[in-house]
Short mmCIF file of C-alpha atoms and ligand atoms in Angstrom, two decimals:
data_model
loop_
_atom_site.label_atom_id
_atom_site.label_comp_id
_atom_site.label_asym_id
_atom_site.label_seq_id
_atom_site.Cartn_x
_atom_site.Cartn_y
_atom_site.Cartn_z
CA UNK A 1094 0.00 0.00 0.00
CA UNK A 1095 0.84 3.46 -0.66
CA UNK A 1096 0.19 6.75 1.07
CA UNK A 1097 -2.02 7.67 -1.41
CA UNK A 1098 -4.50 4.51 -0.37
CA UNK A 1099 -5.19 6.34 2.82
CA UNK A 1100 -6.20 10.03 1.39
CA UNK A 1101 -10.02 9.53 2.15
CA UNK A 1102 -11.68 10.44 -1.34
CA UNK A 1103 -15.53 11.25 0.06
CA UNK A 1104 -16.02 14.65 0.02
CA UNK A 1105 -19.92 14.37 1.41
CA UNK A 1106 -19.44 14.38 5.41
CA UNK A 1107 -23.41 15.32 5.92
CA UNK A 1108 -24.07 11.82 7.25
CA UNK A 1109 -21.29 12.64 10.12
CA UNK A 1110 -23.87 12.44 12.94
CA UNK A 1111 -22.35 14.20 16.47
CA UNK A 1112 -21.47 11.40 17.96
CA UNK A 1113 -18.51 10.14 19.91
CA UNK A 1114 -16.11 7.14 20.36
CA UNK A 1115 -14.27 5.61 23.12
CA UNK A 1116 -10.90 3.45 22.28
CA UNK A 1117 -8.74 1.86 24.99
CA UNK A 1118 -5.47 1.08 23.77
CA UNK A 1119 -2.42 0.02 25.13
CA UNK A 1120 1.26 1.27 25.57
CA UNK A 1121 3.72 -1.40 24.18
CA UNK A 1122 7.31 -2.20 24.66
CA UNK A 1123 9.95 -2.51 21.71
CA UNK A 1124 12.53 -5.58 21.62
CA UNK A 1125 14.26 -4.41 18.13
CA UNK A 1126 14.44 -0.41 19.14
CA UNK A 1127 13.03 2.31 16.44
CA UNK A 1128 15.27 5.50 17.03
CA UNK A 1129 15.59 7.21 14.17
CA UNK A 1130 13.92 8.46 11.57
CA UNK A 1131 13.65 10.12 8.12
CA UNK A 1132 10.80 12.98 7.10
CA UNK A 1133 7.06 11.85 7.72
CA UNK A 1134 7.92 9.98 10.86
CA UNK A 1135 9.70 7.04 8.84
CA UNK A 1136 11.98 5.05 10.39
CA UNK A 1137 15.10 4.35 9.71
CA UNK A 1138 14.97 0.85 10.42
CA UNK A 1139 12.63 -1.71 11.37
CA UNK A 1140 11.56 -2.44 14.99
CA UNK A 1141 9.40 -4.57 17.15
CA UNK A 1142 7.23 -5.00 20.10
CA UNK A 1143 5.55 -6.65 22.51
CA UNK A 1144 1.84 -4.86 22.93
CA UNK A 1145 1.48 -4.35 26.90
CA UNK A 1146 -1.94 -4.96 28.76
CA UNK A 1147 -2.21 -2.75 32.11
CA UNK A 1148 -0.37 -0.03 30.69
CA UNK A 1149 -3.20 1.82 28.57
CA UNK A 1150 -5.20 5.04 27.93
CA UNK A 1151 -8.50 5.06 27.44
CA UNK A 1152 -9.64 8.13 25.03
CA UNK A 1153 -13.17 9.31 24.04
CA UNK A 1154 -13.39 11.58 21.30
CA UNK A 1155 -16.20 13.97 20.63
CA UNK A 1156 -17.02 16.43 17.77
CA UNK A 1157 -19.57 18.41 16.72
CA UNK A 1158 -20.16 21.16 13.20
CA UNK A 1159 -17.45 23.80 14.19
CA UNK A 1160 -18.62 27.05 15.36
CA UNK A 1161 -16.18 29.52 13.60
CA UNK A 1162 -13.58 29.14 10.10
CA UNK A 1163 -10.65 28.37 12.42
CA UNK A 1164 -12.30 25.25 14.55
CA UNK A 1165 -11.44 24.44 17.76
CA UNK A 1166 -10.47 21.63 20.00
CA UNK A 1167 -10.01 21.08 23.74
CA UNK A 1168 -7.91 18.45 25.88
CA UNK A 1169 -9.17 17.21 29.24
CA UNK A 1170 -6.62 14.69 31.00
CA UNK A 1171 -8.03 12.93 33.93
CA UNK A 1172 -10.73 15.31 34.17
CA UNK A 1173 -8.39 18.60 33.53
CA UNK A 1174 -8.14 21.02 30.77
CA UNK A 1175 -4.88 20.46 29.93
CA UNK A 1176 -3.49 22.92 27.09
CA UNK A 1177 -0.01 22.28 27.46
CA UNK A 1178 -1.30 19.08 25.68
CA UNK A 1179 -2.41 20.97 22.49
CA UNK A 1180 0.96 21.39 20.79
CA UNK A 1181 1.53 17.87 20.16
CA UNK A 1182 -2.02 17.62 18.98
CA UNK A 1183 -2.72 20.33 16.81
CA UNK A 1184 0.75 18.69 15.04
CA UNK A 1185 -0.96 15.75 15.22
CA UNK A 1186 -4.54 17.05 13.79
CA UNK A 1187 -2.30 18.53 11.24
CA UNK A 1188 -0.46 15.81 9.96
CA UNK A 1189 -3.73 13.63 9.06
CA UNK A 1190 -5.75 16.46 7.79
CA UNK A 1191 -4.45 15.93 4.35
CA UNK A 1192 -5.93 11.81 4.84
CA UNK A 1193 -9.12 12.69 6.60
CA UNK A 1194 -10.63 15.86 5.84
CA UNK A 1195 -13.49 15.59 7.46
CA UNK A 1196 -11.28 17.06 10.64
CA UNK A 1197 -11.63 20.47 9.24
CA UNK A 1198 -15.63 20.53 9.30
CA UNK A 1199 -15.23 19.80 13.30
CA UNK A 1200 -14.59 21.16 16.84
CA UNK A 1201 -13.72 18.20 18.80
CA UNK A 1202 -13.12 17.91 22.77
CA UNK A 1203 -10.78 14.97 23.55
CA UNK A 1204 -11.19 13.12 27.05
CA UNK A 1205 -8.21 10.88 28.21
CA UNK A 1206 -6.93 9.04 31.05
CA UNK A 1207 -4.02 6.45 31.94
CA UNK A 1208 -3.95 3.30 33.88
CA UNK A 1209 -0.65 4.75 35.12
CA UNK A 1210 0.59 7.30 36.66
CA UNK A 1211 1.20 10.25 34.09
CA UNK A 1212 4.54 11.24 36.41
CA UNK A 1213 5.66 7.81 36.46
CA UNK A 1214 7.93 8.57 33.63
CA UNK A 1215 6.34 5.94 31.01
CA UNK A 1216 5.78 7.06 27.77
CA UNK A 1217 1.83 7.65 27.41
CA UNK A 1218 2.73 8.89 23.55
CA UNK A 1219 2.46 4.80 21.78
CA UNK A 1220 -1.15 4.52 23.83
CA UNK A 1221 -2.05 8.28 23.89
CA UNK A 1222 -1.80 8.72 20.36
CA UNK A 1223 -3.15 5.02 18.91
CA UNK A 1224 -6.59 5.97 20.75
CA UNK A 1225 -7.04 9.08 19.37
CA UNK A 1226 -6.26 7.63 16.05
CA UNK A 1227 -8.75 5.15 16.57
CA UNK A 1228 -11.25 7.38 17.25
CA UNK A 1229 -10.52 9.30 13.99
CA UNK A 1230 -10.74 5.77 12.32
CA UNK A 1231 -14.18 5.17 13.98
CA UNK A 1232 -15.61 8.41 12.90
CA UNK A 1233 -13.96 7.72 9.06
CA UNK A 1234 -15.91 4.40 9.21
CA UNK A 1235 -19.29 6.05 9.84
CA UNK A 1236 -18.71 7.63 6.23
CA UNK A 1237 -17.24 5.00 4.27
CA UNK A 1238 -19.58 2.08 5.49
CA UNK A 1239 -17.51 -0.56 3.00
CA UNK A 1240 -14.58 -0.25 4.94
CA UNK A 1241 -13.00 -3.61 5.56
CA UNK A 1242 -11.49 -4.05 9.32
CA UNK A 1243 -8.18 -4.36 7.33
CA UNK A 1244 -8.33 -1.17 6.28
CA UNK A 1245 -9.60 0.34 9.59
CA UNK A 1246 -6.44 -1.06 11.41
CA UNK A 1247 -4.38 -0.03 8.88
CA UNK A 1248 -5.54 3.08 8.41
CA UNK A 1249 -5.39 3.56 12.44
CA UNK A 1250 -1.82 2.97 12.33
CA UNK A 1251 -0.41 4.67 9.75
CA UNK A 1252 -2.43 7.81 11.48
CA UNK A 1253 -0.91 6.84 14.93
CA UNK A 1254 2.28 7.07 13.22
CA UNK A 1255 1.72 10.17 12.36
CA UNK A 1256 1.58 11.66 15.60
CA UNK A 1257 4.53 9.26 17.26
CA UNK A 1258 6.19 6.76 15.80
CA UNK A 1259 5.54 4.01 18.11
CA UNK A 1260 1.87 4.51 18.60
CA UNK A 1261 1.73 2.70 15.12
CA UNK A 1262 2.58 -0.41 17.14
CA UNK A 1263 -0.34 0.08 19.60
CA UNK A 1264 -3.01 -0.73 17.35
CA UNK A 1265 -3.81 -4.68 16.92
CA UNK A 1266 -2.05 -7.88 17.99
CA UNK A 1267 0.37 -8.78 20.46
CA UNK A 1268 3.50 -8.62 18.79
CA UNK A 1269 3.86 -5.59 16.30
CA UNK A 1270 6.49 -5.11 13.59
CA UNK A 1271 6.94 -1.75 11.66
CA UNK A 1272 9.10 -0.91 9.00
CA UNK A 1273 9.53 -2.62 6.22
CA UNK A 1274 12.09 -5.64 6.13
CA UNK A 1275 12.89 -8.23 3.62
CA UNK A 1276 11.98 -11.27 6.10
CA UNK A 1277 8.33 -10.16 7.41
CA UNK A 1278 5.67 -10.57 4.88
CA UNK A 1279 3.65 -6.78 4.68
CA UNK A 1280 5.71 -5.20 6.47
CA UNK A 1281 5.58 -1.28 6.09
CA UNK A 1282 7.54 1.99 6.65
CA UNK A 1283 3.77 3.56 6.91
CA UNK A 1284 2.37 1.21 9.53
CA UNK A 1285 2.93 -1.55 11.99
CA UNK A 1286 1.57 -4.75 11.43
CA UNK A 1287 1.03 -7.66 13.45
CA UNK A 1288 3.93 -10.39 13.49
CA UNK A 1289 2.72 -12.70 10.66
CA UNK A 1290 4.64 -15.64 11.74
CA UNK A 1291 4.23 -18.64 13.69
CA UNK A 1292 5.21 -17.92 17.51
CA UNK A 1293 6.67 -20.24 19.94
CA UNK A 1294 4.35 -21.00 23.20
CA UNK A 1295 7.34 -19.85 25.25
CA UNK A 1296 6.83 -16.40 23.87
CA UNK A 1297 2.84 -16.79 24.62
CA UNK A 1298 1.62 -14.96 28.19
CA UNK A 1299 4.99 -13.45 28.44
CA UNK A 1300 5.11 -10.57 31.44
CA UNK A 1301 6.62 -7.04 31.64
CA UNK A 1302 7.42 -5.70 35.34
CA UNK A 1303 7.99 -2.09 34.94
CA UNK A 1304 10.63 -0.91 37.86
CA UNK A 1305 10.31 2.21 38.41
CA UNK A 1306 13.26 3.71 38.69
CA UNK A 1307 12.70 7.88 38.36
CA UNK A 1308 9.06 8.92 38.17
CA UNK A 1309 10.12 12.32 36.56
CA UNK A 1310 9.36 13.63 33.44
CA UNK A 1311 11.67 12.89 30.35
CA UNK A 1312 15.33 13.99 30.74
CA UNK A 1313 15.20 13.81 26.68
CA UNK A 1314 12.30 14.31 25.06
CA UNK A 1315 11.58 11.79 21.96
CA UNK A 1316 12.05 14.30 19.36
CA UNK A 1317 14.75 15.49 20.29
CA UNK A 1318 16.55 11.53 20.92
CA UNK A 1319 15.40 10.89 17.29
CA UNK A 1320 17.20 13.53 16.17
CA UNK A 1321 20.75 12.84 17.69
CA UNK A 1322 20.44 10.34 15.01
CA UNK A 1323 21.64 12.64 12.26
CA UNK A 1324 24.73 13.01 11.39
CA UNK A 1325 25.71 10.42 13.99
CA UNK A 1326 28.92 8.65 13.15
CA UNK A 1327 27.69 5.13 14.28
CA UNK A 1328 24.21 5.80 12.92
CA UNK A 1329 23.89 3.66 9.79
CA UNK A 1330 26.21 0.56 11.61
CA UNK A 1331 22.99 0.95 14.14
CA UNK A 1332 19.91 0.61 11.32
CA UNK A 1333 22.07 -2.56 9.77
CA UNK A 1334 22.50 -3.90 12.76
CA UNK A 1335 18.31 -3.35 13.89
CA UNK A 1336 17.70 -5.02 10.29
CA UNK A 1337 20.10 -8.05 11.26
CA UNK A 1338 18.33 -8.12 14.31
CA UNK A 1339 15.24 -8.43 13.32
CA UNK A 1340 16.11 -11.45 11.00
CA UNK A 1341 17.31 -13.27 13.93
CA UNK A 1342 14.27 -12.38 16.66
CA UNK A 1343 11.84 -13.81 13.70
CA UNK A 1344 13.63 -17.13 14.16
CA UNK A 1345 13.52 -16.93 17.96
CA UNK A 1346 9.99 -16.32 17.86
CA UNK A 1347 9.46 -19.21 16.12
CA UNK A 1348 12.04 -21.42 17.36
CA UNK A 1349 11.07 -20.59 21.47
CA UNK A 1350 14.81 -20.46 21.94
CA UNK A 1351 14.90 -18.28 25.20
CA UNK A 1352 18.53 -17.82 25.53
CA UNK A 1353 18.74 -16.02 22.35
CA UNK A 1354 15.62 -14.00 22.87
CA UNK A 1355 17.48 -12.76 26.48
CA UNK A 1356 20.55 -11.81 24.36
CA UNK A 1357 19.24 -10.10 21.56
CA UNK A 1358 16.86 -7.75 23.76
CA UNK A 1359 19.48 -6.66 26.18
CA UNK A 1360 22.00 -5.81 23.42
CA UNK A 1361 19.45 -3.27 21.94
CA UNK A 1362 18.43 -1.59 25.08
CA UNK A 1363 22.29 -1.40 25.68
CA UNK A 1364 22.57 -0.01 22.05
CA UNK A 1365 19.96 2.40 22.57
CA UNK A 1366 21.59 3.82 25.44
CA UNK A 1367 24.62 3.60 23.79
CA UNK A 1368 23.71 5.62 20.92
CA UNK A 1369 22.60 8.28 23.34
CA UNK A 1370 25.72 8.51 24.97
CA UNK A 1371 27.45 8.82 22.06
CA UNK A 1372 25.67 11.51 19.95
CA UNK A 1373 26.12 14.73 20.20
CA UNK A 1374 25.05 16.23 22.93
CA UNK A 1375 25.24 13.42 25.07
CA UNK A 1376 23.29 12.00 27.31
CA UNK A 1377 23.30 9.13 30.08
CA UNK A 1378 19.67 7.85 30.58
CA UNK A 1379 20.49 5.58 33.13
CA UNK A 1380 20.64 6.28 36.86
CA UNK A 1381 22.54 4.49 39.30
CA UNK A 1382 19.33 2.34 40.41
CA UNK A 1383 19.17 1.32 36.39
CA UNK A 1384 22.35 -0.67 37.16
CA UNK A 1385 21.87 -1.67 40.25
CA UNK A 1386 18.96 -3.36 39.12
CA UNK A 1387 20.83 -4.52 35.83
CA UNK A 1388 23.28 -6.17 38.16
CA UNK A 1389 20.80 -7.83 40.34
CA UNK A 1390 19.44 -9.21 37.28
CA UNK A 1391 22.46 -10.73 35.91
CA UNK A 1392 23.82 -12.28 38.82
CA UNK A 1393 19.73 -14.03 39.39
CA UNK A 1394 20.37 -15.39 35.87
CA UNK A 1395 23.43 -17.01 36.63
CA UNK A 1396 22.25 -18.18 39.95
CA UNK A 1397 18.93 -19.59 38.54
CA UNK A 1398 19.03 -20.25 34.79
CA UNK A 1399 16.19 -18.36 34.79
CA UNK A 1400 14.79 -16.38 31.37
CA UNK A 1401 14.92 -12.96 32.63
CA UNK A 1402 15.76 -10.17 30.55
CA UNK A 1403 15.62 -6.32 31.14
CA UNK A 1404 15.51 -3.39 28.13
CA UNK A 1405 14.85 0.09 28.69
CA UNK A 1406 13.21 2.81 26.98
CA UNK A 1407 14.90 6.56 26.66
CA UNK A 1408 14.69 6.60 30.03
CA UNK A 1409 15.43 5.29 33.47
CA UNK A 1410 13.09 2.06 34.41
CA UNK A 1411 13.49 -1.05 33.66
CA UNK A 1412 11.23 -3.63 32.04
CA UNK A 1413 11.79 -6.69 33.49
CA UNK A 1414 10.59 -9.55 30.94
CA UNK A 1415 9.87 -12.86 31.40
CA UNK A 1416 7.95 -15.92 30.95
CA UNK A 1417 4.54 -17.10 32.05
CA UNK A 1418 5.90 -20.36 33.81
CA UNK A 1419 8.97 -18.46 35.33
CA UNK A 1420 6.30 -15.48 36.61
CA UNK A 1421 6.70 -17.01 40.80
CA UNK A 1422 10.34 -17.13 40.86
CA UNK A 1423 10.78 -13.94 39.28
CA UNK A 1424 8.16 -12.33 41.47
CA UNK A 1425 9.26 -13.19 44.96
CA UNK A 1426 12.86 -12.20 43.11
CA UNK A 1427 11.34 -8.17 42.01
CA UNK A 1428 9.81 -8.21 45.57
CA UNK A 1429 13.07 -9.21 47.72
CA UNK A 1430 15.84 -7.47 45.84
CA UNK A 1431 14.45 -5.14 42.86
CA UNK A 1432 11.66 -3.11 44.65
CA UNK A 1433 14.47 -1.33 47.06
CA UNK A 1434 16.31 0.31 43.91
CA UNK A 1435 12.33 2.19 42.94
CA UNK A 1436 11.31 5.34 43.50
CA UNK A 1437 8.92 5.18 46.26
CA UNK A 1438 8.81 1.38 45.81
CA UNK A 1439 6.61 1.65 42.68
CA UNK A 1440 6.46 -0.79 39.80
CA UNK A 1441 3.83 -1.94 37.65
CA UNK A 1442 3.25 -6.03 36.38
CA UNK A 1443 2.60 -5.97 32.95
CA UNK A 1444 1.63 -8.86 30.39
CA UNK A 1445 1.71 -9.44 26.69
CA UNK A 1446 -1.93 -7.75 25.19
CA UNK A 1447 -4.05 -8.25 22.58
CA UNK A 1448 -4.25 -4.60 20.90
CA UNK A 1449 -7.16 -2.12 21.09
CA UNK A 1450 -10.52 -1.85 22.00
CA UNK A 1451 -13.23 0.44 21.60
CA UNK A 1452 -15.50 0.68 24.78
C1 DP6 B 1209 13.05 4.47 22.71
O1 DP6 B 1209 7.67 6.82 19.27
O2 DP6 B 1209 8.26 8.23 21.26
O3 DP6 B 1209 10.71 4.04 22.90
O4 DP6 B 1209 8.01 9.18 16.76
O5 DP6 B 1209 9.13 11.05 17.95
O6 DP6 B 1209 6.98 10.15 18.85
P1 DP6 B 1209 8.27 9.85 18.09
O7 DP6 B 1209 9.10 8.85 18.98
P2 DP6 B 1209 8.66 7.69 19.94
O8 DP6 B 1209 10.05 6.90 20.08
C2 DP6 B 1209 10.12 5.73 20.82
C3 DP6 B 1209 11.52 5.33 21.02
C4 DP6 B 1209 11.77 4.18 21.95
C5 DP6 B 1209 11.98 2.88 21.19
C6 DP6 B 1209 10.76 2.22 20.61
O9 DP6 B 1209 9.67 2.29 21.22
O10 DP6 B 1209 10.92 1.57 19.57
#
């Protein structure tokens, strides 16, 4: 598919009733790290991800005829105006005008809340923006009533992308590839799609505990990381290597082999991090709790055999994965020697999801 597919050709929007829709959707944590990318919010290589379950935001999105040439919109988050929220939006609102018109002929008042705490320094941008996508997607479908579910999702995501990269992965399925490699069938620089191959049962159920580590807001903000990425000397070493890694997860998906899948993840939170701290400006993500728990984590492996595995987002906590049958060990593990290194003991058990829903 093209960009072009998803420029909505109706031009009649007098059957738009006032209405509005509700989408939950859920945050989701990359494996194969997306940081990186070109104009249009394409990435310069492909990534993947495990959709998460607790982690969500639950939007509701209603519109109504504008009232004046300029239209309008308002943000309430958990119940409060928030317009220090409007920047990203309007950019957002922008962005897809050119694919959904209709946007122009509307005021719209967005209601949204998390499951976690907005301080607690996880990104709400993959869940935030795949629900208000949705909700764009749902009002789209009242016009075009031939719209497949196909194109719905698709359409959903390639919007989400649109207003951050990894919302695109939010959308449907539990484990989400976007960008568009050689090895995975459909895969897209425009949207994610959902892993088309078989999966192993050890990867089935698999749990995320998210430690905690600094409940502040972002030391870098996302847009900014993305764009140490220019003109970085390792830069294109690190999109080979994200292709190569992809290659191999697809076979550790399939094959269930656990040792590999430990490997692979750690190495590209490690890169990640790396990358920051080698761009310029620089920046260390990490603080001192990160590697305490890193530490703690290593040394349990080697004690245990266990299948634990942290990676890390452009920030400070961890996310401690694991499999379903390994879930009491590593518990009473997080509980006796992780949950000292949190801030204010605070972490968050987390499971493989399904995707969206609208409510
Ligand atoms: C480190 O999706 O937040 O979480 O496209 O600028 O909104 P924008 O970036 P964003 O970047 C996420 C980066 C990451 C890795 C990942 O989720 O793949």
């Amino acid at each position: 598919m093209t960009e072009k597919d998803f420029i909505l050709t109706t031009t009649d929007f007098s059957t738009l009733n006032a209405v509005n829709y509700t989408w939950k959707t859920p945050s989701n944590i990359a494996l194969v790290k997306y940081w990186g990318k070109k104009e249009h919010q394409i990435p310069e290589n492909t990534s993947i991800s495990f959709t998460l379950d607790a982690c969500f935001t639950l939007t509701t999105l209603e519109f109504s005829k504008k009232q004046n040439e300029s239209g309008n919109f308002e943000i309430y988050f958990e119940g409060e105006k928030k317009d220090d929220f409007k920047p990203k939006i309007a950019t957002f609102f922008e962005r897809i005008e050119k694919y959904c018109p209709f946007l122009t002929e509307y005021d719209f008042v967005i209601r949204s809340r998390n499951s976690f705490p907005h301080s607690s320094g996880i990104a709400s941008s993959a869940s935030g923006m795949s629900a208000l996508a949705l909700c764009v997607m749902s009002i789209e479908r009242s016009l075009s009533t031939e719209m497949t579910d196909d194109y719905f999702y698709k359409k959903a995501s390639f919007l989400a992308r649109l207003g951050s990269g990894s919302a695109c992965r939010s959308i449907k399925g539990s484990i989400v590839v976007w960008g568009n490699h050689k090895e995975i069938n459909e895969s897209s620089n425009l949207f994610g799609v959902e892993f088309p191959d078989e999966v192993h049962s050890n990867f089935k159920n698999f749990h995320d505990t998210i430690l905690l580590v600094d409940e502040g807001e972002k030391q870098v903000s996302s847009t900014l990381g993305h764009e140490l990425m220019f003109n970085h000397p390792y830069a294109q070493e690190r999109f080979n290597q994200a292709e190569e890694n992809i290659s191999k997860i697809k076979e550790i998906l399939k094959s269930g082999d656990l040792k590999a899948f430990v490997n692979i993840v750690e190495s590209e939170a490690l890169t990640l991090h790396s990358m920051m701290m080698t761009s310029n400006p620089y920046f260390i993500l990490m603080k001192p709790n990160t590697l305490k728990i890193i530490n703690k984590i290593w040394k349990f492996r080697k004690e245990t055999n266990l299948n634990l595995c942290f990676t890390l987002d452009a920030g400070a906590n961890v996310h401690l994965l694991y499999p379903e049958n390994e879930k009491e060990a590593v518990n009473s593990f997080v509980v006796s020697e992780l949950i000292q290194y949190c801030q204010n003991n605070h972490y968050i058990c987390d499971r493989i999801g399904f995707g969206a829903k609208q409510v």
